[in-house]
Short mmCIF file of C-alpha atoms in Angstrom, two decimals:
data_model
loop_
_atom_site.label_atom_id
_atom_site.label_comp_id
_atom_site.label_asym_id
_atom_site.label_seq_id
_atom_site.Cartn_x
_atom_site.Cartn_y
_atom_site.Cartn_z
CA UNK A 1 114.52 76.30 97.02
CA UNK A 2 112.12 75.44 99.37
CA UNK A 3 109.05 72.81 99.30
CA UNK A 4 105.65 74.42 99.03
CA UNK A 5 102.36 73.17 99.57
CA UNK A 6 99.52 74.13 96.82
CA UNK A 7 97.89 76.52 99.29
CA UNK A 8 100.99 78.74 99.49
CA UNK A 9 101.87 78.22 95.38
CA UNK A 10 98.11 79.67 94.93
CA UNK A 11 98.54 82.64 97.54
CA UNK A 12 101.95 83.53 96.47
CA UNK A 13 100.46 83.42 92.87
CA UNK A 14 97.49 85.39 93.34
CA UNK A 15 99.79 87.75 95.25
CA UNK A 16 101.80 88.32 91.83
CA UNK A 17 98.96 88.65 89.57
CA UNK A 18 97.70 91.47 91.69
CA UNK A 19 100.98 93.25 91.50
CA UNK A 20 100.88 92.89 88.36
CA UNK A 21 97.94 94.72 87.75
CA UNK A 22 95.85 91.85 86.08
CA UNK A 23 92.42 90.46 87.09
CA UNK A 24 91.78 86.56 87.16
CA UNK A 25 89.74 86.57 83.64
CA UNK A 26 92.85 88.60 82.50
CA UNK A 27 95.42 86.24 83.40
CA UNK A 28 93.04 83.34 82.21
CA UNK A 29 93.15 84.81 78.89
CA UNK A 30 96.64 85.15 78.67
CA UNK A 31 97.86 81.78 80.06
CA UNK A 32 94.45 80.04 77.50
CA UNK A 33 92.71 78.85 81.01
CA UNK A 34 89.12 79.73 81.71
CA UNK A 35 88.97 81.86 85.02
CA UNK A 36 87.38 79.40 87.00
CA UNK A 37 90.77 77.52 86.67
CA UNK A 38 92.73 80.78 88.27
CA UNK A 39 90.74 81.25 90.65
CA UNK A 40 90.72 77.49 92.29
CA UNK A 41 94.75 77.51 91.49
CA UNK A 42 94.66 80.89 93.96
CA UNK A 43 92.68 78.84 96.28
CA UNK A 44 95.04 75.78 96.29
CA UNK A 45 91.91 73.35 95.32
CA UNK A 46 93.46 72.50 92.11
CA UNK A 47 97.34 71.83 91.34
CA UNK A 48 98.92 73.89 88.63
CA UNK A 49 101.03 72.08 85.98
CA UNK A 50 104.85 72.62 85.17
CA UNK A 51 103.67 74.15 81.97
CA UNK A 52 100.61 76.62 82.95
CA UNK A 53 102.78 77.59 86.06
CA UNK A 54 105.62 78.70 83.52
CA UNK A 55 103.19 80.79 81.15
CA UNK A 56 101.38 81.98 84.14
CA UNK A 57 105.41 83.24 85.01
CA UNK A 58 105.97 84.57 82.21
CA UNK A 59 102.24 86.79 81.80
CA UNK A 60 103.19 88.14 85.38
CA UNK A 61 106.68 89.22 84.37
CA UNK A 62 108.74 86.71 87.06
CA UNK A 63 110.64 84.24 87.54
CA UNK A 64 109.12 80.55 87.72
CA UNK A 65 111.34 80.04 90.84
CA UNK A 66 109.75 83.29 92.52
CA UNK A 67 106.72 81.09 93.51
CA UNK A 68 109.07 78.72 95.54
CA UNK A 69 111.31 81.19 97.04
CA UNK A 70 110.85 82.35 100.58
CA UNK A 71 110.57 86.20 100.25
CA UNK A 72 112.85 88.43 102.63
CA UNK A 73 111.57 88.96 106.43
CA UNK A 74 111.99 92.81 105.56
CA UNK A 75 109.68 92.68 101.63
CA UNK A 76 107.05 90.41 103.67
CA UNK A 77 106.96 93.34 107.09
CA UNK A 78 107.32 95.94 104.01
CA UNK A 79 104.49 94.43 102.51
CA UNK A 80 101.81 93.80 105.03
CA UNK A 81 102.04 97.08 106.24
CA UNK A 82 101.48 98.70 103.08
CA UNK A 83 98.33 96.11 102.63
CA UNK A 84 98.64 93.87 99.61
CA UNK A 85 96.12 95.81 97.81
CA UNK A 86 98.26 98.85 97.58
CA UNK A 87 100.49 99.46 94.17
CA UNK A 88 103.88 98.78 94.00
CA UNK A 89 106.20 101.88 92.66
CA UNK A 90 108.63 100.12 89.95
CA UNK A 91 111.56 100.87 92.32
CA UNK A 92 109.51 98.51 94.90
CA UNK A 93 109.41 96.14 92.38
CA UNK A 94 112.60 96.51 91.35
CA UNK A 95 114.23 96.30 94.44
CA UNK A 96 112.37 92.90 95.38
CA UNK A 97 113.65 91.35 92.75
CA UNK A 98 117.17 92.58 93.06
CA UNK A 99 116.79 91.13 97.20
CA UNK A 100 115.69 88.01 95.28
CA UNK A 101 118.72 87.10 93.41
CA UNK A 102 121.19 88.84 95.55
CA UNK A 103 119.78 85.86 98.65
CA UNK A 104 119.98 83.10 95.61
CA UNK A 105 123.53 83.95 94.60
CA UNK A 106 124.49 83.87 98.34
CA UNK A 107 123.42 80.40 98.93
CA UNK A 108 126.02 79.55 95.62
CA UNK A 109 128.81 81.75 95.94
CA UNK A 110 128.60 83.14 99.51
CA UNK A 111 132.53 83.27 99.94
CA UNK A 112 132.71 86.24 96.66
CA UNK A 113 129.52 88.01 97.79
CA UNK A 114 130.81 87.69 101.83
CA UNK A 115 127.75 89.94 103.47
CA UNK A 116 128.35 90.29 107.09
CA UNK A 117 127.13 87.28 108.99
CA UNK A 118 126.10 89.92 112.29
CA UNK A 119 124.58 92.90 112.14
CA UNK A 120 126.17 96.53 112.10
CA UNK A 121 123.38 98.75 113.32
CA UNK A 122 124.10 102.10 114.64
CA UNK A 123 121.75 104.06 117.46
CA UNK A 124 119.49 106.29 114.94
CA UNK A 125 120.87 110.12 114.88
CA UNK A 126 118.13 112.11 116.93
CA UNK A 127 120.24 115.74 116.27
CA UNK A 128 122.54 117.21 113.55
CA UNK A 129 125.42 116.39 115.80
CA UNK A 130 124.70 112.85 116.16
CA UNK A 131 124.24 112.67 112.64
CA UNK A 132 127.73 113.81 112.18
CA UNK A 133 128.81 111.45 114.69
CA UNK A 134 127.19 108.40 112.78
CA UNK A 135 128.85 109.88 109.51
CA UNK A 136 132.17 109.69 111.36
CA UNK A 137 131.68 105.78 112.37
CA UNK A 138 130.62 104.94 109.39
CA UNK A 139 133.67 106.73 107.48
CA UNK A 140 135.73 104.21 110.01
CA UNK A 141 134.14 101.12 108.60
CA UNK A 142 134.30 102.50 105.33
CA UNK A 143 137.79 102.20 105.82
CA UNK A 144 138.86 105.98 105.07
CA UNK A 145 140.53 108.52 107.12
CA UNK A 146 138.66 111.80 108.66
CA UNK A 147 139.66 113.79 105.71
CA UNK A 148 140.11 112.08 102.88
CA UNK A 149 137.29 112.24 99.71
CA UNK A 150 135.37 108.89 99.41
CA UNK A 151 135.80 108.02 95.73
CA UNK A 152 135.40 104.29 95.24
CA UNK A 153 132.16 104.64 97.37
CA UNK A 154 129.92 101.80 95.62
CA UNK A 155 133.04 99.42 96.47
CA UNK A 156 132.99 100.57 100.11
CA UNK A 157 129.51 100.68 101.08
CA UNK A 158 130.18 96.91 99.62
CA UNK A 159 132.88 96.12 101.76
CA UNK A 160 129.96 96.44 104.94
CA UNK A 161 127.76 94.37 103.20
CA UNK A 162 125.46 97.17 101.23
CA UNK A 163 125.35 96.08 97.32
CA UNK A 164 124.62 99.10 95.25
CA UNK A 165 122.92 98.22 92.40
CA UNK A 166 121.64 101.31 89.47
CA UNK A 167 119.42 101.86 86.39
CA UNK A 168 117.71 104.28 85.01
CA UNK A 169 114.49 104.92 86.08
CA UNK A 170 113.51 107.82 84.44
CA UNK A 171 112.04 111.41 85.73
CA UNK A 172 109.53 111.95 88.77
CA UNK A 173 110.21 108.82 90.44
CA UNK A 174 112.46 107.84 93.30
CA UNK A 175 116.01 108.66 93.80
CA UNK A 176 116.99 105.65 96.02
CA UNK A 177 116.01 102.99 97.63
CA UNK A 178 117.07 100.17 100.26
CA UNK A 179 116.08 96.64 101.88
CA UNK A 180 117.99 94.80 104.50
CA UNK A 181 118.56 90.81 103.68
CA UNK A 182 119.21 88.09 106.01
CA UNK A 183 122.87 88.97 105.76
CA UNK A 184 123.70 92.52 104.52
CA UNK A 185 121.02 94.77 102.23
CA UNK A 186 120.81 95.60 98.71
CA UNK A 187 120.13 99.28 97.44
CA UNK A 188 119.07 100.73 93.89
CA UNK A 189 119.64 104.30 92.78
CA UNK A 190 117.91 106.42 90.19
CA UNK A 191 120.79 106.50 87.43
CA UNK A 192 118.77 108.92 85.78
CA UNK A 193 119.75 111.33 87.83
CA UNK A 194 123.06 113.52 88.02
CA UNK A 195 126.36 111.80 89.68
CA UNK A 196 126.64 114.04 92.43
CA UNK A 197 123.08 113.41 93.18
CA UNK A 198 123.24 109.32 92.64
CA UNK A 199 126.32 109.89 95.07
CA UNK A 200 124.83 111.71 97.44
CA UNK A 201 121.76 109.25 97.31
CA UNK A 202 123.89 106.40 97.86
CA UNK A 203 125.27 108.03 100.86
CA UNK A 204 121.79 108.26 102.41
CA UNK A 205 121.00 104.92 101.77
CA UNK A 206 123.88 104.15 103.73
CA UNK A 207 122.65 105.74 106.41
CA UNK A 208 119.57 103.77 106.24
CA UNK A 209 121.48 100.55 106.11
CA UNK A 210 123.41 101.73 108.92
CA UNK A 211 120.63 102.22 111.44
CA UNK A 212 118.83 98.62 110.28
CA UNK A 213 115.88 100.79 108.45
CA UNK A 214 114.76 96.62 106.78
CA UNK A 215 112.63 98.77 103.96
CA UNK A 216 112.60 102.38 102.67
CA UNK A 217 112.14 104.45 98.94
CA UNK A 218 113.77 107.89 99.23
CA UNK A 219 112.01 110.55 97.46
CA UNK A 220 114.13 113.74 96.67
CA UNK A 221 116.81 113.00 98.59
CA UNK A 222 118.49 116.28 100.19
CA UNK A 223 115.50 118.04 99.88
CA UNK A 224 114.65 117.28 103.16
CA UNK A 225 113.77 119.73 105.39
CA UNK A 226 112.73 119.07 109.44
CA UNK A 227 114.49 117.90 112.11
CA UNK A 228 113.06 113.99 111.15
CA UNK A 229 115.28 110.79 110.22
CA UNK A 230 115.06 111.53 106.69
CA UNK A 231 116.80 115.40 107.25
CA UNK A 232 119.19 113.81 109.86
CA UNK A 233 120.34 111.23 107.26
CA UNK A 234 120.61 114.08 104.49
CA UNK A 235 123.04 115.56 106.69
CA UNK A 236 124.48 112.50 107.47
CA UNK A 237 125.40 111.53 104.34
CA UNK A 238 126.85 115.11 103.14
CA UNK A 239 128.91 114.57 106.00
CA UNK A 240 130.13 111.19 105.01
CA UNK A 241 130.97 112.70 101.10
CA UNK A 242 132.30 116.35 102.70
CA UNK A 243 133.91 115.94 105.91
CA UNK A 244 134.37 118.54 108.25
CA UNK A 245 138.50 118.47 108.35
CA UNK A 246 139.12 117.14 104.79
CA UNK A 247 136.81 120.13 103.60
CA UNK A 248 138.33 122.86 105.67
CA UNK A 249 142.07 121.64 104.80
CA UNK A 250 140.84 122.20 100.96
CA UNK A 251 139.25 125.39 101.65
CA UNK A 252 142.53 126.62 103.08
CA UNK A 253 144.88 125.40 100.29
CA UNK A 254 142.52 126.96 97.92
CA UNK A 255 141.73 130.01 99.67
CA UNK A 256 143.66 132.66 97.52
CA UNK A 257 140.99 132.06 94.86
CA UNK A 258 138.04 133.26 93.43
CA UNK A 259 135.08 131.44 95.72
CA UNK A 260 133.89 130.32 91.82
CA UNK A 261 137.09 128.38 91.12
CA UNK A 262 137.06 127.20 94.98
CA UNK A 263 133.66 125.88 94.48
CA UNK A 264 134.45 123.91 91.15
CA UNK A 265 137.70 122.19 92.58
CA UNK A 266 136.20 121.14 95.95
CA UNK A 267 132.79 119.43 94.29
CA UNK A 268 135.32 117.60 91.66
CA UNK A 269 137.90 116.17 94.53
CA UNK A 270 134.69 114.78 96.91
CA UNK A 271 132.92 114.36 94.21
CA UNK A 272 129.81 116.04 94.84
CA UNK A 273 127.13 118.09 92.85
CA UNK A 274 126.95 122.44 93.44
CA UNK A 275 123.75 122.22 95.33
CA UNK A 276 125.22 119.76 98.27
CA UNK A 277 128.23 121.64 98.00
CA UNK A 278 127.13 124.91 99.23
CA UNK A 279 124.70 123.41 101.90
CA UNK A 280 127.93 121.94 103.41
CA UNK A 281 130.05 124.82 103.36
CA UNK A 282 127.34 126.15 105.13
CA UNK A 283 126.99 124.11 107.98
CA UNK A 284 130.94 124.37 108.43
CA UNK A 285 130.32 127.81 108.38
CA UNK A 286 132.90 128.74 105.32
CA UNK A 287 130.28 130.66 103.79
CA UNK A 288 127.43 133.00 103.81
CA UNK A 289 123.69 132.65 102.53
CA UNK A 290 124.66 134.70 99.53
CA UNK A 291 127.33 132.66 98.62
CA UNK A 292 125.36 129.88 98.94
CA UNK A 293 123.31 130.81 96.31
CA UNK A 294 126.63 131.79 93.97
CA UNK A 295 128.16 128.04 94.60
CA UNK A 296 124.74 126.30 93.93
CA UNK A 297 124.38 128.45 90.80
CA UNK A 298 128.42 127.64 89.70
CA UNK A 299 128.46 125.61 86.98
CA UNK A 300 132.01 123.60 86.09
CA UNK A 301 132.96 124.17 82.32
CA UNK A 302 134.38 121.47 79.81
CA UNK A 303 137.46 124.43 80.49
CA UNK A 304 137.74 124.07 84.02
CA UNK A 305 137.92 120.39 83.26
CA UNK A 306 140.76 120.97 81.15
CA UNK A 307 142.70 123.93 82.97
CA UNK A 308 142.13 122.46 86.16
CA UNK A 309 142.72 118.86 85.09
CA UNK A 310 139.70 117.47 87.07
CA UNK A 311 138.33 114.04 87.22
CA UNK A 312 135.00 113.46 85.68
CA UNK A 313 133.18 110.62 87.70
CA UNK A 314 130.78 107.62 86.30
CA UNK A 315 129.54 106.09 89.83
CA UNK A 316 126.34 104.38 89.35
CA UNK A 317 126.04 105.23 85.55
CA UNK A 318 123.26 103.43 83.43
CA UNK A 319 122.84 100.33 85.02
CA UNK A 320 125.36 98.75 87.25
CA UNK A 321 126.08 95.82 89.67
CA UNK A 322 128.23 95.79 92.41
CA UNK A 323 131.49 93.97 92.17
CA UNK A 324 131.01 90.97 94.60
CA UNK A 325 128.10 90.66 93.08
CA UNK A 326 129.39 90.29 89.81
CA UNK A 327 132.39 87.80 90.82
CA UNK A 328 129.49 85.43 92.93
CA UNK A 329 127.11 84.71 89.54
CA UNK A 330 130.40 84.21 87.57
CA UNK A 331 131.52 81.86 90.44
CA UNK A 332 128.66 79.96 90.00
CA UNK A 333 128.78 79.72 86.31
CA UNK A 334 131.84 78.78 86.52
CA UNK A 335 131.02 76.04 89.22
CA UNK A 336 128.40 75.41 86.97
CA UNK A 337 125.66 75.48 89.62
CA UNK A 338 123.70 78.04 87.21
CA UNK A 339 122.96 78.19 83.20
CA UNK A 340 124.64 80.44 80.74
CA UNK A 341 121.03 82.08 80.24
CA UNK A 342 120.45 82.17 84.05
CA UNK A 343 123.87 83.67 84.32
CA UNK A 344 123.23 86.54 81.75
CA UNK A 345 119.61 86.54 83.47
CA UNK A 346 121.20 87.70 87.10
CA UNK A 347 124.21 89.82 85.63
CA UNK A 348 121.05 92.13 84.37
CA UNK A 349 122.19 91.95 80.34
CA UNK A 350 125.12 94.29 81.93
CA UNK A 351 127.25 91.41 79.91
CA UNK A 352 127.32 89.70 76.32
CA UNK A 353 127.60 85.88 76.15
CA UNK A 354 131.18 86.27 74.44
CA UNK A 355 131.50 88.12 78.12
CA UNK A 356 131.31 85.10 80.19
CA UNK A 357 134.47 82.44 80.84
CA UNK A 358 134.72 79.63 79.13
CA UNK A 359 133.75 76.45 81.08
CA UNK A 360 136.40 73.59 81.72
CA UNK A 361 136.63 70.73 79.47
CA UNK A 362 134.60 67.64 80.95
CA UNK A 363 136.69 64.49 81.28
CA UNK A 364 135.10 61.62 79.73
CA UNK A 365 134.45 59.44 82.76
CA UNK A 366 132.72 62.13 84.44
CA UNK A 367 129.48 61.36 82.22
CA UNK A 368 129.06 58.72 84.80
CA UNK A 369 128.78 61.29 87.28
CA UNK A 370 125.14 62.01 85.76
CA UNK A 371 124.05 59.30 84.58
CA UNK A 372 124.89 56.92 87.85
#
């Protein structure tokens, strides 16, 4: 945590309260100071106490230690361009404060969490072909073949240094979105939304990683339409989830069938959703616009899921934390660095206190280890 002075404590302060919506006589009210007290805390002409600065915390919604925490090069650059008077979108929000623990539980556990010392940017795709190109790099540091369907993807986006986090943030919001971290970048999908679609999502959000994009919210992904960075990405990524030889080899074992019962088998083994389905088979050039329109209207039945034994995915259900992420707080709880509460705090109430391993038994001569 680093030192601040009282002139940055009251900036970073005032910057919260106006995220938070709240004018100075507001937050005065809430925190039982009189406004002229806010305001010369903002200014840094009077100090802040222990107390007021945790009540002033909790009225804004953060965490005490937010105020002494260097933000992330790529929130501050996000920020200032947007102009600090402009509203945050709850993913924006959200996403800040995921960046904000992910970069706390690196400095304690940075051995489980191991984000990629060096950067791994990729030239940005200016055509469809170079987007299929990228898709085909990043399928090599993925660690999977040219053909074969990418089903653990939150673990392998991981294993480059992307931490895919989820929750549900309801309808008419944002599908996705992504900031890059001193060492690696966090991302946050829209578990609201279908699995295909959270999958596809989190494939374009690779994409975004990939080419060092330090700050983006994705709107609607794969409803892109243009030849512009967002459509090159959204065929990007349905290249990474459908590739061109592991799709074709599928389409050609399953070719004696109906196209319906070709469409429902392909979507379950990669493990996308109808609608990216048919814009693939598409591109490859396996179908024509009218079937398009029959495989984005196919529907797979609870009997196709039975007949055709199919696998029904959970990727990014509800809310979720990436692995690493999960074995670097529990590392540190059980180093003891952080708090049971803190612990529970940054695993997102995604566990139960019963949840957490059991601490090893002190010795009694290490008392003198404190009190020394």
């Amino acid at each position: 945590m680093a030192d601040v002075d009282i002139q940055t404590l009251g900036e970073r302060l005032r910057v919260a309260r106006e995220r938070a919506g709240l004018k100075q006589g507001e937050l005065a009210t809430l925190v039982n100071l009189d406004r002229t007290a806010v305001n010369r805390i903002e200014t840094g002409i009077r100090k802040v106490t222990a107390l007021e600065l945790s009540d002033i915390a909790t009225a804004l919604g953060v965490r005490m230690s937010s105020f002494f925490e260097d933000p992330t090069p790529a929130l501050v650059s996000h920020r200032s361009s947007q102009g600090l008077d402009t509203a945050d979108s709850k993913i924006d929000r959200l996403l800040a404060g995921i960046a904000a623990d992910v970069e706390f539980v690196n400095e304690l556990a940075p051995d489980e969490l191991a984000l990629p010392g060096e950067a791994t940017q990729q030239p940005r795709p200016t055509s469809s072909s170079e987007a299929e190109d990228l898709a085909a790099t990043a399928r090599t540091m993925l660690g999977v073949d040219s053909a074969e369907p990418l089903c653990d993807l939150v673990d392998r986006v991981a294993s480059v240094g992307l931490l895919a986090f989820s929750t549900d943030l309801g309808v008419d919001t944002a599908d996705a979105g992504t900031i890059l971290l001193r060492q690696g970048g966090v991302c946050l999908m829209n578990s609201h939304n279908k699995v295909g679609r959270r999958r596809l999502a989190l494939a374009h959000e690779l994409g975004h990683y990939l080419v060092a994009d330090e700050y983006t919210v994705d709107w609607r992904v794969a409803d892109q339409r243009g030849g512009d960075l967002e459509s090159l990405l959204d065929r990007f990524a349905r290249s990474v989830l459908l590739p061109d030889a592991g799709v074709r080899a599928s389409w050609a074992q399953h070719e004696p069938r109906t196209l319906r019962e070709m469409a429902v088998l392909l979507a379950s083994r990669f493990r996308v959703d109808m609608a990216t389905l048919a814009r693939r088979l598409n591109e490859l050039g396996l179908i024509d616009r009218d079937d398009v329109a029959l495989v984005r209207g196919t529907t797979t039945t609870r009997a196709d899921i039975v007949e055709f034994g199919l696998y029904v995915p959970s990727d990014l259900e509800g809310t979720s934390l990436p692995v690493p992420y999960q074995k670097a707080v529990l590392r540190a709880f059980r180093d003891e660095r952080i708090s049971r509460e803190r612990a529970l705090e940054l695993l997102h109430n995604t566990f139960a206190e019963a949840d957490l391993p059991a601490l090893r038994p002190r010795r009694e001569d290490e008392i003198w280890t404190f009190v020394s």
